[in-house]
Amino acid sequence: VSPKHPAAARARPTRGIHRFRRVFQVSFLVLFFVLLTLTVWPLGSVFLGVFLGADPLIAINSAVNGVWLWPMAFAVGMLLLPLVAGRAFCGYVCPTGSIIEFATPSTGPGRLSPKARGRLRALPTFVLIGCLGLILFANGAYLFFDPLATLTRTATTLVYPALDRFVRLAGDVAYLAAPLRPVTDFVTGALEGRLLFPDPLVYGFQVGVLAMFATMLALSWIEPRMWCRDLCPLGALLGLVGRVGPVGRVVDSDACISCAKCARACPMNAVSEDFLRTDASRCQSCYACADVCPVDAVHLGTKPARWSYTPSRRAALVAGGAAAAVGFFSFTGLARATKNANLIRPPGGRPETDMLALCSRCGQCMKVCPTNVLQPAVAEAGLEGLFTPHMDYAVGFCDWSCNECGKVCPTGAIRRLTLPAKRTTVIGRAHIDRNRCIPWADAQTCLVCQELCPVPDKAISILEETFTAPDGRRVTLGRPQVVASRCIGCGVCENNCPVANMAAIRVYTTRPAS
Amino acid sequence: LERREFCRYLGVCTLAACTGGLSGCARALEWSQSQHTRVVTRTFGAPAPSAPSEETSSGEASRSAEATEPARPKPPDIAVVKGDDPAANTRLAVSMLGGMERFVKRGARVVIKPNMLTAREPELGVTTNPRAVAEVVKMCWQAGARSVTVFDRPTAPARQVYTVSGIAAAVDRMDGRMKVLTQRDFESIKIPEGRVLSSWPMVADIFDADVMINMPCAKTHGLAVLTMSMKNLMGILGGTRGLVHQQFDQKIVDVNTLVKPQLVILDAYRILFRNGPTGGGPQDVRMGRTCVAGTSQVAVDAYGTTLFGMKPADLDYLKLAAAQGLGTIDLSKLRIEKRSA
């Protein structure tokens, strides 16, 4: 059939809500970054974590692990949406999808052969089977690949630290001109604690986050939107629901001239080879196919003709078995750190097994943390604990007046604690290294740890002693000791200890070994 | 030159240029930190004029309410006011010293240094009373100040400290400016009379200003025993905080030889009588309901020790300061005027 069919010359106006897809995408992208930027101490009443809260993949994972938070009600709606609108989330809402679509080739055939493309079509099914294997064994590591968690993580560890650095540098340059100083001071004051922090923000594993996001984008050059089409676990979940949707893309087979324009225009590779059927597990309801159809044969309708990959029983069994085996071994210690005295979870953090099962690895707690103490675990919690939050007192300390990490956690891996509760929650215990501590080892005065200890009656006591210093002098000094029953492990002492590079007072976990 | 060779040269040159450019970028990011390592000599503003009555004839000062009071022949060295309102206490104490006009001339740039050590509610007595700070800001405006800036270098993130201590809101209400200090505000400043500290990074703003008002609160301190106005000046120091805690008493005195705030207002509305300087709970706080004002940090702190039932000689840094001639700690030689608001 020639594309030069008489009807093809007819100019057709696009119509319907899908015309505004770009508007939706940009709006949600902006909203996502606005909300994330506002996720700083003190959190207002606006619900800032709505994207992650409404993420059905995260909500299902939490629910399976026995945690239910009210924002997950949104996630139920999100999970049911594909019944009527396919993966509209991917095409209209998902900020990660929008970035991939805007920044990389998003339509048309890729470099792959039709055969290879056909194999890729099977991938989402096995992604889901893999997730299931991990869910069964209380391992939330697959949430590392959740698109909303990924974008939150990428922005937290890369975008905001870069902004912080550049605003700082701009301020330093502006300060050279004396007339600009009041303005610079005003801007600095206004941005302090929002985009600018006392010390430049640092995060571990930045290069890993960058590599992952770059890979997600780069995949599009192999096959347009390959991440969204074939690998995204959230997309796979929504596609699973979409398979049974009673509404979708319907093609009038009498009108269709098989010009293949729809297949070329489809950003999700959801149009079958005969152009009449739709892969409902992929269709994002953008109706780019309808817009390009020269004969107006594509409509939104009921009982769409489906065309989706269904694994053979054998393939499903093999994959399921493999996934369960991986889950089993990960749970029993394949990549789990069981004993690490330096692994301190934030206050409200659930026990280690629950933490690894629940944490979405999104890094939103690290975004809100005003002192930068919350850092992604790189190797501290084992491979499966990658990017779960832990406290690094070389970077910051847990501030007495802050309990925000529990408020922003979308999974409940960090429980919400009231300030009084947080102030009595023990996450670790400080130990003084008398071989390095200034009053103990150098016979000089120092009590910074006691001075800044926030707990009532102080977890550091000062032992007034007269002793012989290493050089033979008799000196009388106050020497610090830790009162274990009062220490909550907030790390103010370790963070402020003047002993260079590794504090002479260090906090170790009080978590029982698993 | 062959094409292949040309391409190779081009590639190498581009790589070299990129490396150079990137390292330039890296240096630019760290540039401000290297700006202030050079030790500079700065002189602190002139001391407070001793006799306020000379100034009142100019007519400018009569704009404010205090100036219309009959001028006392000579203000006391230390004004002590007791009362239930921290703002009224502060106002009365300053007016007993001759009114804010004595210190703040028309068009003066004023900096106020309260104690904002860390983020604690005002009830815990860890930070200077916000109402007292606000009252001082107001008095500065009434005296005709051009700018009033309030800052400290806290140990927790500044925004939290300024907010939780209540000082940001109180100063905002009076149109004062809360300044968040950054690396660029510190200069390495020479301390000519320093015995242990020869130079240290300090907030440059206090040297740029015409008037500095020191507004400490009365607290205990593990190392210095008590922290009041002299110790409050340690908050203008930059650099690594923990590194000033050796030979601490002498270092306090060293800083005080250079920086001599024109007006010192010790807020003892709440007194943190144990577990200072960061406190622990309301059980560590006693209501002192007092404001002590003076022009000499040494004298104010000497009187301040009596609030804790101590003697000036109980503090090593006061003894050192007196020995170095920074002021007298002999309370019998100070003219102390007590009133209640």
mmCIF file of C-alpha atoms in Angstrom, chain A residues 40-42 165-173 175-176 181-182 184-186 188-190 192-194 196 198 200 370-371 397 399-402 419 423 438 444-448 450-458 462 495-499, chain B residues 25 28-33 35 117-121 124 155-161 163-164 177-185 187 205 208 221-224 231 240-243 245-248 274-281 283-284:
data_model
loop_
_atom_site.group_PDB
_atom_site.id
_atom_site.type_symbol
_atom_site.label_atom_id
_atom_site.label_comp_id
_atom_site.label_asym_id
_atom_site.label_seq_id
_atom_site.Cartn_x
_atom_site.Cartn_y
_atom_site.Cartn_z
ATOM 1 C CA VAL A 40 14.297 21.308 53.606
ATOM 2 C CA TRP A 41 14.157 21.981 57.319
ATOM 3 C CA PRO A 42 11.621 22.994 58.591
ATOM 4 C CA ARG A 165 28.627 25.204 44.941
ATOM 5 C CA PHE A 166 27.763 27.586 42.146
ATOM 6 C CA VAL A 167 25.605 29.897 44.241
ATOM 7 C CA ARG A 168 28.475 29.990 46.725
ATOM 8 C CA LEU A 169 30.973 30.853 44.011
ATOM 9 C CA ALA A 170 28.678 33.528 42.582
ATOM 10 C CA GLY A 171 28.422 35.033 46.058
ATOM 11 C CA ASP A 172 32.177 35.021 46.465
ATOM 12 C CA VAL A 173 32.609 36.827 43.156
ATOM 13 C CA TYR A 175 31.532 40.037 47.256
ATOM 14 C CA LEU A 176 34.491 41.533 45.438
ATOM 15 C CA ARG A 181 27.687 43.003 49.479
ATOM 16 C CA PRO A 182 24.318 43.853 51.062
ATOM 17 C CA THR A 184 24.843 39.137 48.436
ATOM 18 C CA ASP A 185 24.231 38.941 52.167
ATOM 19 C CA PHE A 186 20.499 39.141 51.605
ATOM 20 C CA THR A 188 22.824 34.261 51.160
ATOM 21 C CA GLY A 189 20.517 34.703 54.123
ATOM 22 C CA ALA A 190 17.460 33.870 52.040
ATOM 23 C CA GLU A 192 20.703 29.544 53.701
ATOM 24 C CA GLY A 193 19.435 26.136 54.679
ATOM 25 C CA ARG A 194 17.477 25.946 51.414
ATOM 26 C CA LEU A 196 23.118 26.980 50.514
ATOM 27 C CA PRO A 198 27.052 25.873 56.093
ATOM 28 C CA PRO A 200 29.209 22.543 50.735
ATOM 29 C CA PRO A 370 20.173 20.043 57.310
ATOM 30 C CA THR A 371 23.603 18.945 58.464
ATOM 31 C CA PHE A 397 25.699 15.404 63.189
ATOM 32 C CA ASP A 399 20.741 18.054 65.133
ATOM 33 C CA TRP A 400 18.767 18.284 68.376
ATOM 34 C CA SER A 401 16.061 20.445 66.782
ATOM 35 C CA CYS A 402 15.421 18.316 63.693
ATOM 36 C CA LEU A 419 10.999 15.725 68.604
ATOM 37 C CA ARG A 423 15.698 13.122 71.472
ATOM 38 C CA ILE A 438 43.681 15.741 73.642
ATOM 39 C CA GLN A 444 46.011 19.697 77.240
ATOM 40 C CA THR A 445 42.599 21.167 77.918
ATOM 41 C CA CYS A 446 39.674 20.433 75.653
ATOM 42 C CA LEU A 447 36.034 19.672 76.297
ATOM 43 C CA VAL A 448 34.323 20.416 73.043
ATOM 44 C CA GLN A 450 31.024 17.909 76.658
ATOM 45 C CA GLU A 451 30.317 21.517 75.710
ATOM 46 C CA LEU A 452 28.142 20.592 72.749
ATOM 47 C CA CYS A 453 26.521 17.426 74.079
ATOM 48 C CA PRO A 454 22.794 18.161 73.831
ATOM 49 C CA VAL A 455 21.263 15.562 76.148
ATOM 50 C CA PRO A 456 19.979 16.494 79.597
ATOM 51 C CA ASP A 457 22.739 16.286 82.191
ATOM 52 C CA LYS A 458 25.276 15.584 79.424
ATOM 53 C CA ILE A 462 34.500 15.528 83.117
ATOM 54 C CA ASN A 495 31.619 15.895 64.393
ATOM 55 C CA ASN A 496 33.114 18.715 66.466
ATOM 56 C CA CYS A 497 36.099 16.869 67.919
ATOM 57 C CA PRO A 498 39.203 18.898 67.041
ATOM 58 C CA VAL A 499 41.407 15.828 66.554
ATOM 59 C CA CYS B 25 37.154 25.476 37.660
ATOM 60 C CA ALA B 28 37.548 28.763 41.374
ATOM 61 C CA LEU B 29 35.258 26.717 43.583
ATOM 62 C CA GLU B 30 37.781 26.779 46.404
ATOM 63 C CA TRP B 31 38.916 30.284 45.690
ATOM 64 C CA SER B 32 37.106 32.100 48.483
ATOM 65 C CA GLN B 33 38.626 29.840 51.099
ATOM 66 C CA GLN B 35 41.178 34.465 49.938
ATOM 67 C CA LEU B 117 25.459 28.885 70.159
ATOM 68 C CA THR B 118 23.060 26.288 68.879
ATOM 69 C CA ALA B 119 19.421 25.665 68.063
ATOM 70 C CA ARG B 120 17.573 25.752 71.394
ATOM 71 C CA GLU B 121 14.328 27.363 72.385
ATOM 72 C CA LEU B 124 16.434 26.735 77.747
ATOM 73 C CA THR B 155 27.670 25.289 65.870
ATOM 74 C CA ALA B 156 24.494 24.055 64.161
ATOM 75 C CA PRO B 157 23.204 25.241 60.751
ATOM 76 C CA ALA B 158 22.616 28.976 61.031
ATOM 77 C CA ARG B 159 19.064 28.984 59.754
ATOM 78 C CA GLN B 160 17.981 26.518 62.401
ATOM 79 C CA VAL B 161 19.757 28.356 65.174
ATOM 80 C CA THR B 163 14.904 30.380 63.868
ATOM 81 C CA VAL B 164 14.685 28.094 66.899
ATOM 82 C CA ARG B 177 19.104 42.284 59.618
ATOM 83 C CA MET B 178 20.085 38.744 60.529
ATOM 84 C CA LYS B 179 23.281 37.935 58.732
ATOM 85 C CA VAL B 180 24.272 34.369 57.958
ATOM 86 C CA LEU B 181 28.041 34.157 58.114
ATOM 87 C CA THR B 182 29.900 32.343 55.390
ATOM 88 C CA GLN B 183 33.528 31.669 54.710
ATOM 89 C CA ARG B 184 33.850 34.951 52.837
ATOM 90 C CA ASP B 185 32.997 36.992 55.938
ATOM 91 C CA GLU B 187 39.539 37.425 57.521
ATOM 92 C CA ASP B 205 32.016 42.938 59.787
ATOM 93 C CA ASP B 208 33.859 47.456 59.340
ATOM 94 C CA HIS B 221 30.870 26.509 80.741
ATOM 95 C CA GLY B 222 32.860 23.380 81.371
ATOM 96 C CA LEU B 223 36.226 24.836 80.490
ATOM 97 C CA ALA B 224 35.889 28.559 81.168
ATOM 98 C CA LYS B 231 33.774 34.350 76.222
ATOM 99 C CA THR B 240 38.254 25.059 63.270
ATOM 100 C CA ARG B 241 36.233 25.628 66.373
ATOM 101 C CA GLY B 242 37.781 22.898 68.473
ATOM 102 C CA LEU B 243 41.300 24.194 67.971
ATOM 103 C CA HIS B 245 40.084 25.095 73.282
ATOM 104 C CA GLN B 246 43.667 24.640 74.406
ATOM 105 C CA GLN B 247 45.047 27.399 76.664
ATOM 106 C CA PHE B 248 41.504 28.593 76.477
ATOM 107 C CA ARG B 274 24.538 24.063 85.157
ATOM 108 C CA ASN B 275 25.146 21.902 82.115
ATOM 109 C CA GLY B 276 26.241 24.955 80.163
ATOM 110 C CA PRO B 277 26.816 26.153 77.569
ATOM 111 C CA THR B 278 24.344 23.993 75.640
ATOM 112 C CA GLY B 279 22.120 23.084 78.585
ATOM 113 C CA GLY B 280 19.866 20.118 78.739
ATOM 114 C CA GLY B 281 16.443 21.092 79.935
ATOM 115 C CA GLN B 283 15.651 22.168 85.120
ATOM 116 C CA ASP B 284 19.073 23.700 84.424
#
